[in-house]
């Protein structure tokens, strides 16, 4: 599907505003980069802190329909696996107040827009903490850098509106 420049701008603005508004509520696990072009494959890193007093011993990432996990990247002292739409890492442990990054290669075959992935941190006592992670799917025929400057200006204006 081919999108006009205005459609790409609208997607960028909506993505920036939704991320700004959602950030205070649930932005503890973040994706970098936060975008993947539709119809492409991209390596994405998900990082976040262990905010509990106990060590984190597992991390899982679940993707929605239309996105496939092609590969879970190795992390020292963790065992990675992929089972359908979920990548998991077991081991560690990650000490309290420490941060770690887990990487995956994602294949995206969905319409442009914002999709929500689910990150899950697990602890030895059986408890877990779930985080929604926003990922923007950009149009296939455009790279995010083509509208990056304009999207940055629009995002800054949106941020100023939210702050005001």
mmCIF file of C-alpha atoms in Angstrom:
data_model
loop_
_atom_site.group_PDB
_atom_site.id
_atom_site.type_symbol
_atom_site.label_atom_id
_atom_site.label_comp_id
_atom_site.label_asym_id
_atom_site.label_seq_id
_atom_site.Cartn_x
_atom_site.Cartn_y
_atom_site.Cartn_z
ATOM 1 C CA UNK A 1 0.000 0.000 0.000
ATOM 2 C CA UNK A 2 1.359 3.405 -0.938
ATOM 3 C CA UNK A 3 0.879 6.296 1.498
ATOM 4 C CA UNK A 4 1.134 9.994 0.745
ATOM 5 C CA UNK A 5 3.473 12.312 2.610
ATOM 6 C CA UNK A 6 0.475 13.658 4.537
ATOM 7 C CA UNK A 7 -0.511 10.148 5.620
ATOM 8 C CA UNK A 8 3.018 9.506 6.835
ATOM 9 C CA UNK A 9 2.991 12.803 8.697
ATOM 10 C CA UNK A 10 -0.357 11.961 10.305
ATOM 11 C CA UNK A 11 0.942 8.564 11.415
ATOM 12 C CA UNK A 12 4.074 10.194 12.843
ATOM 13 C CA UNK A 13 2.080 12.838 14.723
ATOM 14 C CA UNK A 14 -0.371 10.304 16.152
ATOM 15 C CA UNK A 15 2.495 8.034 17.180
ATOM 16 C CA UNK A 16 4.379 10.857 18.887
ATOM 17 C CA UNK A 17 1.303 12.099 20.726
ATOM 18 C CA UNK A 18 0.256 8.608 21.831
ATOM 19 C CA UNK A 19 3.755 7.851 23.091
ATOM 20 C CA UNK A 20 3.896 11.166 24.958
ATOM 21 C CA UNK A 21 0.536 10.597 26.599
ATOM 22 C CA UNK A 22 1.253 6.950 27.430
ATOM 23 C CA UNK A 23 4.769 7.587 28.768
ATOM 24 C CA UNK A 24 3.800 8.488 32.346
ATOM 25 C CA UNK A 25 1.550 5.441 32.618
ATOM 26 C CA UNK A 26 3.694 2.670 31.189
ATOM 27 C CA UNK A 27 6.994 3.324 29.503
ATOM 28 C CA UNK A 28 9.358 1.295 31.624
ATOM 29 C CA UNK A 29 10.335 -1.104 28.848
ATOM 30 C CA UNK A 30 11.182 0.775 25.656
ATOM 31 C CA UNK A 31 11.989 -0.249 22.082
ATOM 32 C CA UNK A 32 14.955 1.106 20.122
ATOM 33 C CA UNK A 33 14.412 1.855 17.362
ATOM 34 C CA UNK A 34 10.730 2.486 18.031
ATOM 35 C CA UNK A 35 9.737 1.927 14.386
ATOM 36 C CA UNK A 36 9.796 -0.829 11.762
ATOM 37 C CA UNK A 37 8.892 -0.429 8.095
ATOM 38 C CA UNK A 38 5.985 -2.573 6.955
ATOM 39 C CA UNK A 39 7.173 -5.478 4.832
ATOM 40 C CA UNK A 40 10.678 -5.377 6.271
ATOM 41 C CA UNK A 41 12.876 -6.999 8.874
ATOM 42 C CA UNK A 42 14.460 -4.970 11.678
ATOM 43 C CA UNK A 43 16.581 -5.655 14.727
ATOM 44 C CA UNK A 44 14.925 -4.046 17.762
ATOM 45 C CA UNK A 45 16.259 -3.830 21.313
ATOM 46 C CA UNK A 46 13.909 -3.788 24.308
ATOM 47 C CA UNK A 47 15.407 -2.414 27.485
ATOM 48 C CA UNK A 48 14.116 -1.730 30.940
ATOM 49 C CA UNK A 49 15.066 -1.718 34.579
ATOM 50 C CA UNK A 50 14.319 -4.223 37.311
ATOM 51 C CA UNK A 51 12.222 -2.027 39.604
ATOM 52 C CA UNK A 52 11.579 -4.769 42.150
ATOM 53 C CA UNK A 53 13.620 -5.616 45.257
ATOM 54 C CA UNK A 54 14.031 -9.202 44.002
ATOM 55 C CA UNK A 55 16.231 -10.335 41.105
ATOM 56 C CA UNK A 56 14.526 -10.708 37.730
ATOM 57 C CA UNK A 57 15.041 -14.223 36.339
ATOM 58 C CA UNK A 58 13.002 -14.179 33.116
ATOM 59 C CA UNK A 59 11.901 -11.777 30.413
ATOM 60 C CA UNK A 60 9.371 -12.430 27.644
ATOM 61 C CA UNK A 61 8.246 -10.377 24.670
ATOM 62 C CA UNK A 62 4.992 -11.133 22.835
ATOM 63 C CA UNK A 63 4.172 -9.586 19.466
ATOM 64 C CA UNK A 64 0.733 -9.097 17.870
ATOM 65 C CA UNK A 65 -0.547 -10.740 14.685
ATOM 66 C CA UNK A 66 1.247 -9.530 11.568
ATOM 67 C CA UNK A 67 4.609 -9.310 13.301
ATOM 68 C CA UNK A 68 6.891 -12.327 13.520
ATOM 69 C CA UNK A 69 9.922 -12.886 15.703
ATOM 70 C CA UNK A 70 12.581 -14.109 13.293
ATOM 71 C CA UNK A 71 15.327 -14.387 15.904
ATOM 72 C CA UNK A 72 15.945 -13.733 19.597
ATOM 73 C CA UNK A 73 19.412 -12.291 20.178
ATOM 74 C CA UNK A 74 21.805 -13.811 22.691
ATOM 75 C CA UNK A 75 22.358 -12.096 26.045
ATOM 76 C CA UNK A 76 25.217 -13.183 28.317
ATOM 77 C CA UNK A 77 24.042 -15.442 31.192
ATOM 78 C CA UNK A 78 20.528 -15.784 29.693
ATOM 79 C CA UNK A 79 19.046 -18.614 27.580
ATOM 80 C CA UNK A 80 16.892 -17.337 24.721
ATOM 81 C CA UNK A 81 14.112 -19.106 22.848
ATOM 82 C CA UNK A 82 11.299 -18.284 20.425
ATOM 83 C CA UNK A 83 7.928 -20.021 20.589
ATOM 84 C CA UNK A 84 5.465 -18.626 18.051
ATOM 85 C CA UNK A 85 4.770 -14.988 18.849
ATOM 86 C CA UNK A 86 6.829 -14.965 22.077
ATOM 87 C CA UNK A 87 10.555 -14.630 22.647
ATOM 88 C CA UNK A 88 11.793 -15.584 26.112
ATOM 89 C CA UNK A 89 15.019 -15.256 28.051
ATOM 90 C CA UNK A 90 15.666 -17.275 31.221
ATOM 91 C CA UNK A 91 18.586 -16.982 33.579
ATOM 92 C CA UNK A 92 20.403 -13.928 34.702
ATOM 93 C CA UNK A 93 19.537 -12.904 37.244
ATOM 94 C CA UNK A 94 19.160 -9.150 36.898
ATOM 95 C CA UNK A 95 19.741 -7.441 40.244
ATOM 96 C CA UNK A 96 17.316 -4.817 41.588
ATOM 97 C CA UNK A 97 17.741 -1.320 40.126
ATOM 98 C CA UNK A 98 19.825 -2.672 37.224
ATOM 99 C CA UNK A 99 18.877 -2.379 33.551
ATOM 100 C CA UNK A 100 19.198 -4.885 30.726
ATOM 101 C CA UNK A 101 18.507 -5.007 26.993
ATOM 102 C CA UNK A 102 17.041 -7.934 25.040
ATOM 103 C CA UNK A 103 17.084 -7.920 21.245
ATOM 104 C CA UNK A 104 14.966 -9.533 18.570
ATOM 105 C CA UNK A 105 14.770 -9.430 14.806
ATOM 106 C CA UNK A 106 11.194 -8.641 13.811
ATOM 107 C CA UNK A 107 9.474 -9.195 10.467
ATOM 108 C CA UNK A 108 6.565 -6.765 10.077
ATOM 109 C CA UNK A 109 3.733 -7.417 7.646
ATOM 110 C CA UNK A 110 1.034 -5.072 8.961
ATOM 111 C CA UNK A 111 -0.525 -1.786 7.927
ATOM 112 C CA UNK A 112 1.273 1.387 9.054
ATOM 113 C CA UNK A 113 0.309 2.649 12.502
ATOM 114 C CA UNK A 114 1.089 1.941 16.125
ATOM 115 C CA UNK A 115 1.044 -1.632 17.436
ATOM 116 C CA UNK A 116 1.391 -2.753 21.021
ATOM 117 C CA UNK A 117 3.778 -5.483 22.110
ATOM 118 C CA UNK A 118 3.798 -6.985 25.600
ATOM 119 C CA UNK A 119 6.918 -7.268 27.733
ATOM 120 C CA UNK A 120 6.839 -9.460 30.825
ATOM 121 C CA UNK A 121 9.382 -9.480 33.647
ATOM 122 C CA UNK A 122 9.309 -12.562 35.901
ATOM 123 C CA UNK A 123 10.667 -13.183 39.398
ATOM 124 C CA UNK A 124 11.612 -16.291 41.446
ATOM 125 C CA UNK A 125 8.505 -16.045 43.644
ATOM 126 C CA UNK A 126 6.273 -16.487 40.579
ATOM 127 C CA UNK A 127 5.274 -12.832 40.356
ATOM 128 C CA UNK A 128 5.495 -10.927 37.105
ATOM 129 C CA UNK A 129 5.208 -7.385 35.808
ATOM 130 C CA UNK A 130 3.729 -6.712 32.363
ATOM 131 C CA UNK A 131 4.525 -3.620 30.298
ATOM 132 C CA UNK A 132 2.911 -2.480 27.037
ATOM 133 C CA UNK A 133 5.519 -1.410 24.480
ATOM 134 C CA UNK A 134 4.502 0.781 21.529
ATOM 135 C CA UNK A 135 6.091 0.157 18.146
ATOM 136 C CA UNK A 136 5.342 2.312 15.093
ATOM 137 C CA UNK A 137 4.963 0.576 11.746
ATOM 138 C CA UNK A 138 5.954 2.956 8.965
ATOM 139 C CA UNK A 139 4.914 2.707 5.293
ATOM 140 C CA UNK A 140 6.957 0.210 3.284
ATOM 141 C CA UNK A 141 8.043 2.579 0.532
ATOM 142 C CA UNK A 142 9.419 5.276 2.822
ATOM 143 C CA UNK A 143 12.161 5.199 5.378
ATOM 144 C CA UNK A 144 11.518 6.912 8.719
ATOM 145 C CA UNK A 145 14.383 9.327 8.015
ATOM 146 C CA UNK A 146 12.506 10.881 5.078
ATOM 147 C CA UNK A 147 10.072 12.604 7.396
ATOM 148 C CA UNK A 148 12.204 12.585 10.535
ATOM 149 C CA UNK A 149 12.848 16.329 10.678
ATOM 150 C CA UNK A 150 9.206 17.202 10.089
ATOM 151 C CA UNK A 151 8.031 14.531 12.528
ATOM 152 C CA UNK A 152 10.498 15.884 15.109
ATOM 153 C CA UNK A 153 9.109 19.411 14.761
ATOM 154 C CA UNK A 154 5.525 18.177 14.972
ATOM 155 C CA UNK A 155 6.424 15.974 17.954
ATOM 156 C CA UNK A 156 8.023 18.934 19.708
ATOM 157 C CA UNK A 157 4.911 21.024 19.102
ATOM 158 C CA UNK A 158 2.793 18.176 20.487
ATOM 159 C CA UNK A 159 5.042 17.955 23.544
ATOM 160 C CA UNK A 160 4.733 21.685 24.129
ATOM 161 C CA UNK A 161 0.939 21.413 23.867
ATOM 162 C CA UNK A 162 0.881 18.573 26.416
ATOM 163 C CA UNK A 163 3.164 20.482 28.801
ATOM 164 C CA UNK A 164 1.136 23.687 28.403
#
